[in-house]
Coordinates of C-alpha atoms and ligand atoms in Angstrom, one line a residue:
M7 CA 191.5 10.7 55.1
F8 CA 194.9 9.9 56.7
N9 CA 197.5 12.5 57.8
I10 CA 201.2 11.9 57.3
R11 CA 203.9 13.9 59.1
T12 CA 207.2 14.0 57.4
Y13 CA 210.6 14.7 58.9
N14 CA 213.7 15.4 56.8
A15 CA 213.8 15.9 53.0
I16 CA 211.9 12.9 51.6
S17 CA 212.2 12.3 47.9
S18 CA 209.3 13.7 45.9
K19 CA 208.9 10.3 44.2
G20 CA 208.0 8.8 47.6
L21 CA 205.7 11.7 48.5
S22 CA 203.8 11.5 45.3
R23 CA 202.7 8.0 46.2
F24 CA 200.2 9.5 48.7
S25 CA 197.1 10.4 46.6
A26 CA 195.5 13.8 47.5
D27 CA 192.0 12.3 47.9
K28 CA 193.1 10.0 50.7
Y29 CA 196.2 11.7 52.3
T30 CA 197.4 15.1 53.6
V31 CA 201.2 15.1 53.8
S32 CA 203.0 17.8 55.8
S33 CA 206.0 18.4 58.1
E34 CA 203.6 20.2 60.4
S35 CA 200.7 17.7 60.7
A36 CA 199.4 18.0 64.2
S37 CA 197.6 14.7 64.6
P38 CA 199.2 12.3 62.0
E39 CA 198.3 8.6 61.7
G40 CA 201.6 8.0 59.9
V41 CA 205.2 9.4 60.2
L42 CA 207.7 9.3 57.4
L43 CA 211.3 10.1 58.2
R44 CA 214.9 9.6 57.3
S45 CA 217.5 10.5 60.0
Q46 CA 215.4 12.6 62.4
K47 CA 216.1 11.4 66.0
L48 CA 212.7 10.5 67.5
H49 CA 214.0 9.6 70.9
T50 CA 213.4 13.1 72.2
E51 CA 210.1 13.7 70.3
V52 CA 206.8 13.2 71.9
L53 CA 204.5 11.9 69.1
P54 CA 200.8 12.5 69.3
E55 CA 198.6 9.6 70.3
S56 CA 197.1 9.5 66.8
V57 CA 200.3 7.9 65.4
L58 CA 199.8 4.3 64.3
A59 CA 203.0 3.8 62.3
A60 CA 206.5 5.3 61.6
A61 CA 208.3 4.4 58.4
R62 CA 212.0 5.1 58.0
A63 CA 213.2 5.7 54.4
G64 CA 216.4 3.7 55.1
A65 CA 217.7 0.5 56.7
G66 CA 218.9 1.5 60.1
T67 CA 216.3 2.3 62.8
N68 CA 218.5 3.4 65.7
N69 CA 217.1 6.9 65.4
I70 CA 213.7 5.5 66.5
P71 CA 212.7 4.4 70.0
T72 CA 211.4 1.1 68.7
E73 CA 210.9 -0.6 72.1
D74 CA 208.7 2.3 73.4
Y75 CA 206.7 2.3 70.1
T76 CA 206.1 -1.4 70.4
E77 CA 204.5 -0.9 73.8
Q78 CA 202.4 1.9 72.4
G79 CA 201.3 -0.3 69.5
I80 CA 203.1 1.8 66.9
V81 CA 204.5 -0.2 64.0
V82 CA 208.0 0.8 62.8
F83 CA 208.9 0.1 59.2
N84 CA 212.3 0.3 57.4
T85 CA 213.3 -0.3 53.8
P86 CA 215.8 -3.2 53.7
G87 CA 217.6 -3.5 50.3
A88 CA 216.2 -0.2 48.9
N89 CA 219.5 1.6 49.2
A90 CA 221.7 -1.5 49.1
N91 CA 223.1 -0.8 45.6
A92 CA 224.3 2.7 46.6
V93 CA 226.0 1.3 49.7
K94 CA 227.6 -1.5 47.7
E95 CA 229.0 0.9 45.2
L96 CA 230.5 3.1 47.9
I97 CA 232.1 0.0 49.6
V98 CA 233.8 -0.8 46.3
A99 CA 235.2 2.7 46.3
G100 CA 236.2 2.1 50.0
L101 CA 238.0 -1.1 49.0
L102 CA 239.9 0.6 46.2
L103 CA 240.7 3.7 48.3
G104 CA 241.9 1.5 51.0
S105 CA 244.3 -0.5 48.8
R106 CA 245.7 2.2 46.5
D107 CA 246.8 5.6 47.7
I108 CA 244.4 7.3 45.3
F109 CA 243.6 10.0 47.8
G110 CA 247.2 10.8 48.7
G111 CA 248.2 10.8 45.1
M112 CA 245.4 13.2 44.0
N113 CA 246.2 15.5 46.9
Y114 CA 249.9 15.5 45.9
V115 CA 249.1 16.5 42.3
Q116 CA 246.9 19.4 43.5
E117 CA 249.8 20.7 45.6
L118 CA 251.9 21.3 42.5
G119 CA 249.9 24.4 41.7
D120 CA 253.0 26.6 41.4
M121 CA 254.6 24.5 38.6
H122 CA 254.0 25.9 35.1
D123 CA 256.1 23.6 32.9
S124 CA 254.2 20.5 32.0
G125 CA 257.4 18.7 31.0
E126 CA 258.9 19.4 34.4
M127 CA 255.7 18.3 36.1
G128 CA 255.7 15.0 34.2
K129 CA 259.2 14.2 35.2
L130 CA 258.5 15.0 38.8
L131 CA 255.4 12.9 38.9
E132 CA 257.2 9.9 37.4
K133 CA 259.9 10.2 40.1
E134 CA 257.5 10.6 43.0
K135 CA 254.7 8.2 42.0
K136 CA 256.3 5.3 44.0
R137 CA 255.2 7.1 47.1
F138 CA 251.6 6.4 46.2
A139 CA 251.9 2.7 45.2
G140 CA 249.4 0.2 46.6
S141 CA 248.2 -3.3 46.2
E142 CA 245.3 -5.0 44.3
I143 CA 242.1 -6.4 45.8
T144 CA 242.0 -9.4 43.4
G145 CA 243.1 -12.5 45.3
K146 CA 242.6 -10.8 48.7
T147 CA 240.0 -12.1 51.2
L148 CA 237.0 -10.0 52.1
G149 CA 235.2 -10.9 55.4
V150 CA 231.6 -9.9 55.4
V151 CA 230.0 -9.6 58.8
G152 CA 226.2 -9.7 58.4
L153 CA 224.8 -11.2 55.3
G154 CA 221.5 -9.3 55.0
A155 CA 220.3 -7.2 52.0
I156 CA 223.6 -5.2 51.8
G157 CA 226.1 -7.8 53.0
S158 CA 225.0 -10.4 50.6
I159 CA 225.2 -8.2 47.5
I160 CA 228.6 -7.0 48.5
A161 CA 229.8 -10.6 49.0
N162 CA 228.6 -11.5 45.5
L163 CA 230.2 -8.4 43.9
A164 CA 233.5 -9.0 45.7
L165 CA 233.6 -12.5 44.0
D166 CA 233.1 -10.8 40.7
L167 CA 236.1 -8.5 41.5
G168 CA 238.3 -11.6 42.0
M169 CA 238.3 -11.6 45.8
N170 CA 237.9 -14.6 48.0
V171 CA 234.8 -14.0 50.2
I172 CA 234.1 -15.4 53.7
G173 CA 230.9 -14.5 55.6
Y174 CA 229.5 -14.7 59.0
D175 CA 225.9 -14.2 60.0
P176 CA 224.4 -16.4 62.8
A177 CA 220.9 -15.3 61.9
I178 CA 220.9 -15.2 58.1
S179 CA 217.4 -15.0 56.6
V180 CA 216.2 -17.6 54.1
E181 CA 215.8 -14.8 51.5
A182 CA 219.4 -13.6 52.0
A183 CA 220.8 -17.1 51.9
W184 CA 219.1 -17.6 48.5
Q185 CA 220.8 -14.5 47.2
L186 CA 224.2 -15.5 48.3
S187 CA 226.7 -17.2 45.9
S188 CA 227.7 -20.7 46.9
Q189 CA 231.3 -19.5 46.5
V190 CA 230.9 -17.4 49.7
E191 CA 232.5 -19.4 52.4
R192 CA 230.5 -19.5 55.6
M193 CA 232.5 -19.0 58.8
E194 CA 231.4 -20.7 61.9
S195 CA 232.4 -17.7 64.1
I196 CA 233.2 -14.1 63.8
E197 CA 236.6 -14.8 65.4
A198 CA 237.5 -17.2 62.6
L199 CA 236.4 -14.6 60.0
L200 CA 238.4 -11.8 61.6
A201 CA 241.6 -13.9 61.7
R202 CA 241.5 -14.7 58.0
A203 CA 240.3 -11.6 56.3
D204 CA 242.4 -8.9 54.6
F205 CA 239.4 -6.6 54.5
I206 CA 236.5 -6.8 56.9
T207 CA 233.2 -5.1 56.0
L208 CA 230.5 -4.7 58.7
H209 CA 226.8 -5.0 57.9
V210 CA 225.0 -5.5 61.2
P211 CA 222.4 -3.2 62.7
A212 CA 223.2 -0.9 65.7
I213 CA 221.6 -2.8 68.5
P214 CA 222.8 -3.4 72.1
A215 CA 224.3 -6.8 71.0
T216 CA 226.5 -5.2 68.3
K217 CA 227.7 -2.2 70.3
H218 CA 231.5 -2.2 70.0
L219 CA 231.5 -5.5 68.2
I220 CA 234.9 -4.3 67.0
N221 CA 236.9 -3.7 70.2
K222 CA 240.4 -4.3 71.5
D223 CA 239.7 -8.1 71.8
T224 CA 238.3 -8.5 68.3
L225 CA 240.9 -6.2 66.8
A226 CA 243.6 -8.3 68.4
L227 CA 242.5 -11.3 66.3
M228 CA 243.0 -9.6 62.9
K229 CA 246.0 -9.6 60.6
S230 CA 248.3 -6.6 61.1
S231 CA 247.7 -5.8 57.4
A232 CA 243.9 -5.9 57.8
K233 CA 241.6 -3.0 57.1
I234 CA 238.1 -2.5 58.3
L235 CA 235.2 -0.9 56.4
N236 CA 232.4 0.5 58.5
F237 CA 229.4 1.6 56.4
A238 CA 226.9 0.3 58.9
R239 CA 226.8 2.4 62.1
E240 CA 229.3 4.3 64.3
E241 CA 228.4 2.4 67.5
I242 CA 229.6 -1.0 66.1
V243 CA 233.2 0.1 66.3
S244 CA 234.9 1.3 69.5
T245 CA 236.7 4.5 68.4
D246 CA 239.1 4.4 71.3
D247 CA 240.1 0.8 70.6
M248 CA 240.4 1.5 66.9
V249 CA 242.7 4.4 67.5
A250 CA 244.8 2.3 69.8
A251 CA 244.9 -0.6 67.3
L252 CA 246.1 1.7 64.5
D253 CA 248.7 3.3 66.7
S254 CA 250.1 0.0 67.8
G255 CA 250.0 -1.5 64.3
T256 CA 247.5 -4.2 65.4
I257 CA 245.6 -3.5 62.1
A258 CA 246.5 -1.3 59.1
G259 CA 243.5 0.8 58.3
Y260 CA 240.0 2.0 58.9
I261 CA 237.6 3.2 56.2
S262 CA 234.4 4.6 57.7
D263 CA 231.2 6.5 56.8
F264 CA 231.1 7.6 60.5
P265 CA 233.8 10.2 61.3
A266 CA 234.7 10.9 65.0
P267 CA 237.1 13.6 66.2
A268 CA 239.7 11.1 67.4
L269 CA 239.9 9.7 63.9
L270 CA 240.7 12.9 62.0
G271 CA 244.1 13.7 60.6
R272 CA 245.4 10.1 60.2
K273 CA 246.8 8.7 57.0
D274 CA 245.5 5.2 58.0
V275 CA 241.9 6.3 58.3
L276 CA 239.6 7.3 55.4
L277 CA 236.4 9.0 56.5
M278 CA 233.2 10.0 54.7
P279 CA 230.2 11.9 56.0
H280 CA 227.6 9.1 56.1
I281 CA 227.0 9.2 52.3
G282 CA 226.6 5.4 51.8
A283 CA 223.0 5.8 50.7
S284 CA 223.2 9.3 49.4
T285 CA 222.3 8.8 45.8
E286 CA 219.3 10.0 43.9
E287 CA 218.3 6.5 43.1
A288 CA 218.6 5.2 46.7
E289 CA 216.7 8.1 48.1
E290 CA 213.9 7.5 45.7
N291 CA 213.8 3.8 46.2
C292 CA 213.7 4.2 50.0
A293 CA 211.0 6.9 50.0
V294 CA 208.8 4.9 47.6
M295 CA 209.1 1.7 49.6
A296 CA 208.5 3.4 52.9
A297 CA 205.5 5.3 51.6
D298 CA 204.0 2.1 50.1
Q299 CA 204.5 0.1 53.3
L300 CA 202.9 2.9 55.4
M301 CA 199.9 3.2 53.1
D302 CA 199.3 -0.6 53.0
Y303 CA 199.3 -0.5 56.8
L304 CA 197.1 2.5 57.2
E305 CA 194.6 1.4 54.6
N306 CA 194.6 -2.4 55.0
G307 CA 196.5 -3.2 58.2
N308 CA 199.1 -5.2 56.3
I309 CA 202.7 -5.3 57.6
R310 CA 205.8 -5.7 55.5
N311 CA 209.3 -4.9 56.6
S312 CA 208.6 -3.9 60.1
V313 CA 211.4 -4.1 62.7
N314 CA 209.0 -4.5 65.6
Y315 CA 205.9 -6.3 64.3
P316 CA 205.5 -9.6 62.6
P317 CA 205.0 -9.7 58.8
T318 CA 201.3 -10.0 58.4
K319 CA 199.2 -9.8 55.2
M320 CA 195.7 -10.8 54.3
A321 CA 193.8 -10.0 51.1
R322 CA 190.7 -7.9 51.6
N323 CA 187.5 -10.0 51.7
G324 CA 184.9 -7.3 51.4
G325 CA 183.0 -6.4 54.6
S326 CA 184.9 -4.7 57.4
R327 CA 188.4 -5.2 58.8
I328 CA 189.4 -5.2 62.4
T329 CA 193.1 -5.1 63.4
F330 CA 194.4 -5.3 66.9
T331 CA 197.7 -5.6 68.7
N332 CA 197.8 -7.6 72.0
N333 CA 200.3 -8.8 74.6
N334 CA 201.5 -12.2 73.4
V335 CA 199.8 -14.2 76.2
P336 CA 197.1 -16.9 76.2
K337 CA 193.3 -16.1 76.0
V338 CA 193.4 -12.7 74.4
L339 CA 192.5 -13.8 70.9
G340 CA 189.8 -16.1 72.4
S341 CA 188.3 -13.2 74.4
V342 CA 188.2 -11.0 71.3
L343 CA 186.5 -13.7 69.3
A344 CA 184.0 -14.0 72.1
V345 CA 183.3 -10.3 71.9
L346 CA 182.6 -10.7 68.2
A347 CA 180.4 -13.7 68.8
D348 CA 178.4 -11.9 71.4
A349 CA 177.8 -9.1 68.9
E350 CA 176.6 -11.8 66.4
L351 CA 179.4 -10.8 64.0
N352 CA 180.5 -13.4 61.4
V353 CA 184.3 -13.8 60.9
V354 CA 185.1 -14.3 57.2
D355 CA 188.9 -14.7 57.5
M356 CA 191.6 -14.0 60.1
V357 CA 195.3 -14.1 60.7
N358 CA 197.2 -14.0 64.0
K359 CA 201.0 -13.6 64.1
S360 CA 203.3 -13.0 67.0
R361 CA 206.8 -11.5 67.5
G362 CA 208.4 -11.4 70.9
D363 CA 206.1 -10.0 73.5
I364 CA 203.4 -8.8 71.1
A365 CA 200.9 -10.4 68.7
Y366 CA 199.1 -8.8 65.8
N367 CA 195.8 -9.8 64.3
I368 CA 193.7 -9.0 61.2
I369 CA 190.1 -10.2 61.3
D370 CA 187.7 -9.7 58.4
I371 CA 184.0 -9.5 59.3
E372 CA 180.9 -9.8 57.1
G373 CA 179.0 -6.4 56.7
D374 CA 179.6 -3.1 58.3
L375 CA 180.9 -2.4 61.8
D376 CA 180.4 0.6 64.0
Q377 CA 183.2 2.0 66.3
S378 CA 181.5 0.6 69.4
I379 CA 183.0 -2.8 68.6
A380 CA 186.5 -1.3 68.7
A381 CA 185.8 0.0 72.2
A382 CA 184.6 -3.5 73.3
I383 CA 187.7 -5.1 71.9
A384 CA 190.0 -2.4 73.5
D385 CA 188.4 -3.4 76.9
V386 CA 189.7 -7.0 76.6
D387 CA 192.6 -7.6 79.0
G388 CA 195.9 -7.6 77.1
V389 CA 194.7 -5.7 74.0
V390 CA 197.1 -2.8 73.2
R391 CA 195.5 -1.1 70.2
V392 CA 192.5 -1.7 67.9
R393 CA 191.5 -0.3 64.6
I394 CA 188.5 -0.7 62.3
I395 CA 189.4 -0.1 58.7
Ligands
MLT30 C1 220.6 3.4 56.2 O1 220.4 3.2 57.4 O2 219.8 3.0 55.3 C2 221.8 4.1 55.7 O3 222.8 4.2 56.8 C3 221.6 5.4 55.1 C4 220.8 6.3 55.9 O4 220.9 6.4 57.1 O5 220.0 7.1 55.4

């Protein structure tokens, strides 16, 4: 049996993936092997030592202390792409809201509550509608910063909407590159992209390297008519520099899913309460993907879509399975194999993958194993965590 601790409201479709004969799922589980969460900030939580993995039903993982978990041998999963369609649709809304004064016009109409003559109202609206005129997005240039699961589908959709699309991603994955239309023009630098775009949409994770990527220097490169869409994370844009750029006319607008007090009450800023992925479909997709990845890790040791461990998968070969994490230094794997040889255990298949400072291994052994072998492997210098599944 495995225990799963949940945080936040996880879609019942995801929770129903855990079969009752193998899992107990509760927000109160005292010694869980797996943690399933959405936006709960785990930086201040002390997780029990039983935890082997944490799965986020969402793309961003800045609410999880990933580096600490890596040192503790806890695998962190996310669900790239599972909510991409929801975010994409809201970005289309953001583009339209940013180019037509839909919001101002709708508010104006609601303010006419004391008019009772529809003829009079019609005349007034025809006279006043010029106040809410805008421009079209067709023919405008969209700059997409970050061409991962979300950035690449937005780039493709913007082409369908008649926009010119330029993209920048120094670390684009092969998978994302395959998904990207050849009509998306690749920019050699973010500076070049910022200088050319009419709209800039940000799709990078919140990591130290992207903190305040949009700041006074990068804002100064943009067209004075440019508008920025931030449906990624608050930290990517310096709020102070954004306010200063809007005040001075350096850029024309900011559309963001991450409100901050200094941004309120401005006509050139449109704010939403982090609802990019808040659709029934996205919540279900994320929960199902997170639950499936967590189960495959707990039951088989396989790793798919982890942000701190290497992707690792091996079909079961019967017999018993050992998995272990070790510091990515020479001799550890050799020493573990020597432990197995001393115990006269026959290796049927194995895989060893590394990522940064850690390595992860799956070894299938003929026959049954008892837990004493886990203790012997754990004693090997450099081994962080061992499981026998
Ligand atoms: C994500 O990280 O997937 C989105 O920002 C939505 C969310 O945080 O739930």
